[in-house]
mmCIF file of C-alpha atoms in Angstrom:
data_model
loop_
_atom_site.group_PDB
_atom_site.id
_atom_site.type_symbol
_atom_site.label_atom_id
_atom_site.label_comp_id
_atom_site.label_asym_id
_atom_site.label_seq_id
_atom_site.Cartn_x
_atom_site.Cartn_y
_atom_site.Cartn_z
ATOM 1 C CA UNK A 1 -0.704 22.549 12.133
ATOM 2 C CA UNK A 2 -1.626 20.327 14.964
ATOM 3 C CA UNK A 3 -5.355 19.380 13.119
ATOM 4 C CA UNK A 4 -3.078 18.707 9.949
ATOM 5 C CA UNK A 5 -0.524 16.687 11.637
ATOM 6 C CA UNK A 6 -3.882 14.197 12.959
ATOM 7 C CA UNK A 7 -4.525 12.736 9.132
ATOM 8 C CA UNK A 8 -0.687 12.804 8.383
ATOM 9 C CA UNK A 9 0.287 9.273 7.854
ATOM 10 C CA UNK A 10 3.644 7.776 8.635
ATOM 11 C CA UNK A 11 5.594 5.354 6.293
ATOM 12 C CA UNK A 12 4.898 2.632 9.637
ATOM 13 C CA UNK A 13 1.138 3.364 8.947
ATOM 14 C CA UNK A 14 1.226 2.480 5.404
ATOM 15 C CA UNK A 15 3.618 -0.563 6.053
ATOM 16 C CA UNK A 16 1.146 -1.729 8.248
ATOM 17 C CA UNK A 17 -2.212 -1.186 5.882
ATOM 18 C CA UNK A 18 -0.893 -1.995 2.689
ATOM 19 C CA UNK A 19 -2.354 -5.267 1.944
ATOM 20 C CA UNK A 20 -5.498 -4.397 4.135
ATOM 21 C CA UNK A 21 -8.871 -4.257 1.941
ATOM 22 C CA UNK A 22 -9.869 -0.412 3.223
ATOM 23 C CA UNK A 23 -6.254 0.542 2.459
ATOM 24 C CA UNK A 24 -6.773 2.203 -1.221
ATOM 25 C CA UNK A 25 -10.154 4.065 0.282
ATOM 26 C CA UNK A 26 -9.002 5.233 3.899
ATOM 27 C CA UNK A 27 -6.268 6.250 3.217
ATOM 28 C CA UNK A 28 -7.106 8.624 0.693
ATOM 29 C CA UNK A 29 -7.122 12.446 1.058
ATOM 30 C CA UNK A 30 -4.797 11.756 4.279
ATOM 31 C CA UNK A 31 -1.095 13.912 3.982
ATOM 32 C CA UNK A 32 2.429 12.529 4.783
ATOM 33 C CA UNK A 33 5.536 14.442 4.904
ATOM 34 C CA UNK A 34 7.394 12.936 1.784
ATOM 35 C CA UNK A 35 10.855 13.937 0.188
ATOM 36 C CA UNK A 36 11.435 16.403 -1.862
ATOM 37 C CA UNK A 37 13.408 14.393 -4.268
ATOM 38 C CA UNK A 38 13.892 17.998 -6.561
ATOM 39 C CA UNK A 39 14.821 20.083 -3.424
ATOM 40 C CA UNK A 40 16.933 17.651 -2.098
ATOM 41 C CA UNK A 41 19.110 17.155 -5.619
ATOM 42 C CA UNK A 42 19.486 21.039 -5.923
ATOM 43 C CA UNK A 43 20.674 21.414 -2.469
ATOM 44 C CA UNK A 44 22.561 18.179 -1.544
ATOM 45 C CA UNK A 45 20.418 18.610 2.001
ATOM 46 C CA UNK A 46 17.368 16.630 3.028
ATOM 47 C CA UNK A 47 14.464 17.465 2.506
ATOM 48 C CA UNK A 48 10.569 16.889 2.798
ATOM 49 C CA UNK A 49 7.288 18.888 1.797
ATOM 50 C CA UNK A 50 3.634 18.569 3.056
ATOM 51 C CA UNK A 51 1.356 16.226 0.155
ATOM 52 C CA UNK A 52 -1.904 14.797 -0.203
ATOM 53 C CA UNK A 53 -2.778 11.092 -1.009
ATOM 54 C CA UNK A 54 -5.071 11.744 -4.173
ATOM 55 C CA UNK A 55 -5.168 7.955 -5.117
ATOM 56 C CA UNK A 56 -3.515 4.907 -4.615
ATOM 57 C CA UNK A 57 -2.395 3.461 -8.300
ATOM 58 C CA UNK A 58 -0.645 0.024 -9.484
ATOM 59 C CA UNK A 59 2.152 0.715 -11.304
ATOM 60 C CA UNK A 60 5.532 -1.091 -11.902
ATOM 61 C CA UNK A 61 6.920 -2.817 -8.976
ATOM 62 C CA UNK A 62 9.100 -2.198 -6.341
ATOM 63 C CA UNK A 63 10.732 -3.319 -2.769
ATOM 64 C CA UNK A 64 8.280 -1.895 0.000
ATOM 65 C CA UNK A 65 9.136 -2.563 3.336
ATOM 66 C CA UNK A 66 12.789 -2.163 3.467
ATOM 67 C CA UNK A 67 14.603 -5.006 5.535
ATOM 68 C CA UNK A 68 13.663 -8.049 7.009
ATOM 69 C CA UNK A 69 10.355 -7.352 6.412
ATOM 70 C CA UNK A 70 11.167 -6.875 2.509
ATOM 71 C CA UNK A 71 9.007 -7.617 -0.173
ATOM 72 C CA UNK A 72 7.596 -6.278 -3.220
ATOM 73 C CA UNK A 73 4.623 -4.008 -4.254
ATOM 74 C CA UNK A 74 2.987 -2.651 -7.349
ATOM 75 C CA UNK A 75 1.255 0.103 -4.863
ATOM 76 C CA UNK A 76 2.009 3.874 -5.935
ATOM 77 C CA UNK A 77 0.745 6.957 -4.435
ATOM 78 C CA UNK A 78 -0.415 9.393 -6.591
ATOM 79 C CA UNK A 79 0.113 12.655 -4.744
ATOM 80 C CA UNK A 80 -1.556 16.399 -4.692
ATOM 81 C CA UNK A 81 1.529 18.592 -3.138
ATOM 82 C CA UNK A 82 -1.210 21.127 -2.072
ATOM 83 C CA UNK A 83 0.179 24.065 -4.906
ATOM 84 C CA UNK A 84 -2.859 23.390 -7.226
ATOM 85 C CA UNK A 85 -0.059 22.200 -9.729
ATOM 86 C CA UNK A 86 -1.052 18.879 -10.708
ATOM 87 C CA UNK A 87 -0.301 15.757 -9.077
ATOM 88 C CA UNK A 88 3.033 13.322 -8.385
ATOM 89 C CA UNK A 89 3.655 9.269 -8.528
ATOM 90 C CA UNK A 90 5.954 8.249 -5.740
ATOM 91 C CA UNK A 91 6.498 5.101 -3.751
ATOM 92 C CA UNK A 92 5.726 4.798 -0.637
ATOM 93 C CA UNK A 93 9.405 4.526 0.748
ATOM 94 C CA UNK A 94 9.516 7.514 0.464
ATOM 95 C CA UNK A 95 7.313 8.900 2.919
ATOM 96 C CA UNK A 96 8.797 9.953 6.654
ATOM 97 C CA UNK A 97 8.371 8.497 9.926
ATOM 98 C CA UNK A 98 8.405 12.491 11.464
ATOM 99 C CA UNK A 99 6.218 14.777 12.073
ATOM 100 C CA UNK A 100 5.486 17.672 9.640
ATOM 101 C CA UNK A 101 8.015 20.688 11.006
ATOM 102 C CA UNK A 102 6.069 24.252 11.428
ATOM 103 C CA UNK A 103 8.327 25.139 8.452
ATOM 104 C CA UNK A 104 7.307 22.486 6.162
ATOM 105 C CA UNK A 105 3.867 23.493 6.977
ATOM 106 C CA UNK A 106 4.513 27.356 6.118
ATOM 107 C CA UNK A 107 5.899 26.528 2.926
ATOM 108 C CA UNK A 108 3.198 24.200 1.698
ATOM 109 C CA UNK A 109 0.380 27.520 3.174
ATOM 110 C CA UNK A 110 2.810 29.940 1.151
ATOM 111 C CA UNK A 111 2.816 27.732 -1.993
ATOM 112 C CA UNK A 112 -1.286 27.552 -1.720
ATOM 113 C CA UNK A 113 -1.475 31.268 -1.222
ATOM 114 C CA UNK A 114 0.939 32.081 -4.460
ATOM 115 C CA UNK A 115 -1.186 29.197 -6.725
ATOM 116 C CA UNK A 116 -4.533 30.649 -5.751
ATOM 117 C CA UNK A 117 -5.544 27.339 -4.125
ATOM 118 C CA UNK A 118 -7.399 26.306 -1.373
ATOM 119 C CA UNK A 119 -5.322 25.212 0.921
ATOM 120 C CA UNK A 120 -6.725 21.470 3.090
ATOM 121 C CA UNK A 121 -9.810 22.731 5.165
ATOM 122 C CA UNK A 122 -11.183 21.870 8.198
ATOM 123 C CA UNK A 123 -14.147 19.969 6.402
ATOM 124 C CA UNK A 124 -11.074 17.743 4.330
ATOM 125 C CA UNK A 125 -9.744 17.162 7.007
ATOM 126 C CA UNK A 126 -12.563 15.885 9.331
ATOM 127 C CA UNK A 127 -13.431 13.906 6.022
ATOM 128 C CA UNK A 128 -9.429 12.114 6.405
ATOM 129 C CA UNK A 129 -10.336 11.829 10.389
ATOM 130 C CA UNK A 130 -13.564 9.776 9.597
ATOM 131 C CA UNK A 131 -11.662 7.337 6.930
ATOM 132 C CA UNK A 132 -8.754 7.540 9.288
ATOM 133 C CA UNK A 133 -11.127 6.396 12.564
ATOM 134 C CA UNK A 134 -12.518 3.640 10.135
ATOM 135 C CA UNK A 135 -9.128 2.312 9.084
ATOM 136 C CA UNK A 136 -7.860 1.742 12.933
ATOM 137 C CA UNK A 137 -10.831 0.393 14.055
ATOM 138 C CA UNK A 138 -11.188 -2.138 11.383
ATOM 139 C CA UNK A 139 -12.213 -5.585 12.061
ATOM 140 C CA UNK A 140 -12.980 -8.856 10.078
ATOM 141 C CA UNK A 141 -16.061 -9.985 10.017
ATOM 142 C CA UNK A 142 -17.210 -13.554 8.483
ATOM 143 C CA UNK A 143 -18.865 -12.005 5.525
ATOM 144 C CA UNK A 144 -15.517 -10.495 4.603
ATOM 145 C CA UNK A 145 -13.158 -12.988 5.340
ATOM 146 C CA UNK A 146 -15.515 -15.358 3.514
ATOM 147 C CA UNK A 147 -15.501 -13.126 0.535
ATOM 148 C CA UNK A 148 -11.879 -13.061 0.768
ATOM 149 C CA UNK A 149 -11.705 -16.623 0.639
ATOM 150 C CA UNK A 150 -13.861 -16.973 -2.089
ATOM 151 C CA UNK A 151 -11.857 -14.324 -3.692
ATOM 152 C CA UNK A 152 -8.574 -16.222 -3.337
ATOM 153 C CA UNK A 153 -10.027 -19.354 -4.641
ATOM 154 C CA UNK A 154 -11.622 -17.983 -8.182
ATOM 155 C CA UNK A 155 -8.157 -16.257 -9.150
ATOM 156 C CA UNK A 156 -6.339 -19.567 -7.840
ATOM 157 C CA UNK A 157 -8.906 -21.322 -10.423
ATOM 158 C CA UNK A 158 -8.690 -19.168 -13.360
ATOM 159 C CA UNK A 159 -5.414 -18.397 -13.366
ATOM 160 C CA UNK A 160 -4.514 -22.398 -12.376
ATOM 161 C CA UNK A 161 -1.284 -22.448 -13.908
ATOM 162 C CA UNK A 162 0.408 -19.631 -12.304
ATOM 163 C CA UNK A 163 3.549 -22.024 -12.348
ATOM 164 C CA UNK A 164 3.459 -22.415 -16.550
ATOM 165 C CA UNK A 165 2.532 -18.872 -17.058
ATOM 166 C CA UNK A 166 5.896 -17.847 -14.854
ATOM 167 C CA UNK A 167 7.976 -20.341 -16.491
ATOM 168 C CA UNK A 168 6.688 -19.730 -20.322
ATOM 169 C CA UNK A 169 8.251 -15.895 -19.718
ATOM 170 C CA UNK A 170 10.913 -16.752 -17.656
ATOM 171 C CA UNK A 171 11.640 -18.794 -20.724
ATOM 172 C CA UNK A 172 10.882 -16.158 -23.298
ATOM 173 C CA UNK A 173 12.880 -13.274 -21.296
ATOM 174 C CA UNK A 174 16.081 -15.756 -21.119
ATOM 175 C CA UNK A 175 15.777 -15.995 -25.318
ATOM 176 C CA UNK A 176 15.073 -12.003 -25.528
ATOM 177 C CA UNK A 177 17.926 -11.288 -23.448
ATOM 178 C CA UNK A 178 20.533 -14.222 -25.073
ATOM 179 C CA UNK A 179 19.103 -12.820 -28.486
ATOM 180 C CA UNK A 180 19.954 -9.478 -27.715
ATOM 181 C CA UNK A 181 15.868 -8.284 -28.179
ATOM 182 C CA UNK A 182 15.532 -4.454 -27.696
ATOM 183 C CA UNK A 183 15.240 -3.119 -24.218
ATOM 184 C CA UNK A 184 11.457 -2.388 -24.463
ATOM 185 C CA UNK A 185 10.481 -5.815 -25.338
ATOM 186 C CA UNK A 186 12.696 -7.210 -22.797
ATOM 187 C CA UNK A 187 11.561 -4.570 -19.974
ATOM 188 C CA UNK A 188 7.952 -5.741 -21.023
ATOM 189 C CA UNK A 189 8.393 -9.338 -20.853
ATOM 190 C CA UNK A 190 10.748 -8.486 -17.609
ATOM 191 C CA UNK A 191 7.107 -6.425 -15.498
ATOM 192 C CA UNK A 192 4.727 -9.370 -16.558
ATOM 193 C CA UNK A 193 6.401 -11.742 -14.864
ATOM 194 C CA UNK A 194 6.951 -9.211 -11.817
ATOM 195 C CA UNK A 195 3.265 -8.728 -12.367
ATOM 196 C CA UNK A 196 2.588 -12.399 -12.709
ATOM 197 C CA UNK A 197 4.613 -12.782 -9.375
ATOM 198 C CA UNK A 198 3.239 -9.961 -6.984
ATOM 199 C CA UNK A 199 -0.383 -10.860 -8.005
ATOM 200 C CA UNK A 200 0.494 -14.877 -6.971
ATOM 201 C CA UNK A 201 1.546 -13.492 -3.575
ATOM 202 C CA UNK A 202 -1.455 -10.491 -3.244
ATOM 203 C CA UNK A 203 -3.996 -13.291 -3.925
ATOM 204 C CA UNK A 204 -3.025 -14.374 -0.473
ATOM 205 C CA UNK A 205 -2.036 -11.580 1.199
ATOM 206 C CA UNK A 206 -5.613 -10.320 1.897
ATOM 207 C CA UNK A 207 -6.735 -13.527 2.699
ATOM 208 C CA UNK A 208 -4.812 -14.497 5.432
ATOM 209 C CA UNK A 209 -4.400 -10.640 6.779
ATOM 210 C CA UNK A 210 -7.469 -11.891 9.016
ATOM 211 C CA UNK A 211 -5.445 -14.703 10.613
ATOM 212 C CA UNK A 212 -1.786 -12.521 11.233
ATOM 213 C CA UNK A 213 -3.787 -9.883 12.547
ATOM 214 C CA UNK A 214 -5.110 -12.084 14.705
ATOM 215 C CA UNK A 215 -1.579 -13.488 15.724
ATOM 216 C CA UNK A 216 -0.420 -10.163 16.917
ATOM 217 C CA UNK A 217 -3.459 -9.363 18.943
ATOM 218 C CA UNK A 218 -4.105 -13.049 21.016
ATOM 219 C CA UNK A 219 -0.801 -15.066 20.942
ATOM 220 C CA UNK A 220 -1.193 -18.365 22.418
ATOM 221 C CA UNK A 221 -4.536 -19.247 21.615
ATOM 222 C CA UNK A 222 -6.094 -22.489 21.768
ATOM 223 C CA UNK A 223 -8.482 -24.663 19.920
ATOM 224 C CA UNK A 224 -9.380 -24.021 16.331
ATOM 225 C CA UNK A 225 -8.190 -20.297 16.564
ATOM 226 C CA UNK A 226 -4.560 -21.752 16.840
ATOM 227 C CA UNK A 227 -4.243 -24.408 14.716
ATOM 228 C CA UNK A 228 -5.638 -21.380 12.213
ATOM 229 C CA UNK A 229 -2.899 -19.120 13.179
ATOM 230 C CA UNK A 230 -0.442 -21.968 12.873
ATOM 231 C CA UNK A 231 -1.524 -23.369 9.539
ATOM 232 C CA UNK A 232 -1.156 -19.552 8.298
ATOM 233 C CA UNK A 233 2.145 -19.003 9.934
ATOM 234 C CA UNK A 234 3.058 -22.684 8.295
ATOM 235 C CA UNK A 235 1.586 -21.884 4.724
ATOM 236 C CA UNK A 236 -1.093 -24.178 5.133
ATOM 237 C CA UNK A 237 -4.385 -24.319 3.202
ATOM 238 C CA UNK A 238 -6.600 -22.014 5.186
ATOM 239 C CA UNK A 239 -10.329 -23.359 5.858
ATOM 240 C CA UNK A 240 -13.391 -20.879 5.884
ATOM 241 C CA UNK A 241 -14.182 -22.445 9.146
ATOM 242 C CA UNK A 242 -10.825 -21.716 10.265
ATOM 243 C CA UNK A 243 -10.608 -18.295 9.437
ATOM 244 C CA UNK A 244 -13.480 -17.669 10.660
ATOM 245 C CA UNK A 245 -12.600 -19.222 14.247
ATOM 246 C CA UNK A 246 -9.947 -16.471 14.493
ATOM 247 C CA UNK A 247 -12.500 -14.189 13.740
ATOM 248 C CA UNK A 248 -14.504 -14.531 16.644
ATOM 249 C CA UNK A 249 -11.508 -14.773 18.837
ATOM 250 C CA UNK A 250 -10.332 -11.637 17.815
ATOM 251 C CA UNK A 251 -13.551 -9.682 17.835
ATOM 252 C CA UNK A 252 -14.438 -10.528 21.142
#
């Protein structure tokens, strides 16, 4: 139990990672405890089984954080529960900030045992530890962040009109819905501009991931590191030489 609970993610963990660029690989093949939305419906009590990340997918969107931190995400987990049934989609709200209970654990062994499945092993999980040692001891480095910059700028470029695309459907779901369209076109026109939107505020997410991170870790720098932090924390345009500034600082 205790080697299982040391690649079991929390929800914090993948609040914290989610717009990090080793998120979708490291965190794969780690477990959480998650609800157990069926369980929980039949009995009216709460409750949680032992699962496996299998991937991370992009499906339709939805709020991830909760509270002030609130804002949206097209990030799904697509889940192995361990039985050898098949796999899940589930968001990650879903996922607890407690440890998995002894009970939780015998349940998820028993459910193995009756499927004829091999249960995690100690070789998947020293695989999860590796990906899991990689993911907390990530840093930037300039070749990254200027990848990530160069990133940011080609979709700004081809997409250029992010502002005409969002107002052409805003304008075209307004008519479908006045018109009285059927729900499927209007649910269609309704997740491309959600898509539209989240990838407008992913292309910059990455990006500036290098300079936040690099808030929380040295406040009150000076110099160029600190008038990077501040033009991120400000929405200002963020300069290669800038970012990379807050690189150094932070790696030191």
């Amino acid at each position: 139990l205790e080697e299982l609970r040391s690649v079991t993610l929390r929800r914090t963990d993948l609040e914290a990672w989610r717009n990090e660029p080793f998120f979708e690989e490291d965190v794969r093949g780690c477990l959480l405890r998650i609800v157990n939305s069926a369980e929980q419906a039949r009995t009216g009590q709460p409750s949680y089984l032992l699962a496996r990340i299998a991937d991370i997918v992009t499906r339709n969107s939805y709020t991830f954080p909760a509270g002030a931190k609130a804002s949206r995400t097209r990030k799904w987990l697509h889940m192995d529960d361990l039985s050898g049934s098949g796999v899940f989609r589930q968001q990650m709200s879903m996922v607890s900030n407690s440890e998995v209970t002894q009970v939780e654990y015998d349940k998820a062994l028993a459910k193995a045992q009756r499927g004829h499945t091999k249960f995690v092993t100690k070789g998947d999980v020293q695989q999860a530890q590796e990906r899991l040692q990689h993911a907390r001891n990530f840093k930037y480095n300039p070749e990254l962040v200027k990848q990530l910059l160069e990133r940011k700028r080609a979709a700004g470029k081809a997409t250029g009109s992010v502002a005409e695309r969002r107002s052409r459907l805003t304008h075209e779901l307004n008519i479908a819905r006045q018109e009285g369209k059927p729900e499927d076109v209007v649910m269609r026109l309704q997740d491309e501009l959600e898509r539209i939107e989240q990838q407008d505020r992913q292309r910059t997410q990455q990006a500036d991931a290098a300079i936040q991170a690099a808030r929380a870790d040295r406040d009150g720098g000076v110099g160029a590191a600190a008038a990077a932090a501040a033009a991120a924390a400000g929405g200002a345009k963020l300069t290669t030489e800038m970012a990379l500034a807050v690189i150094n600082m932070r790696n030191r």
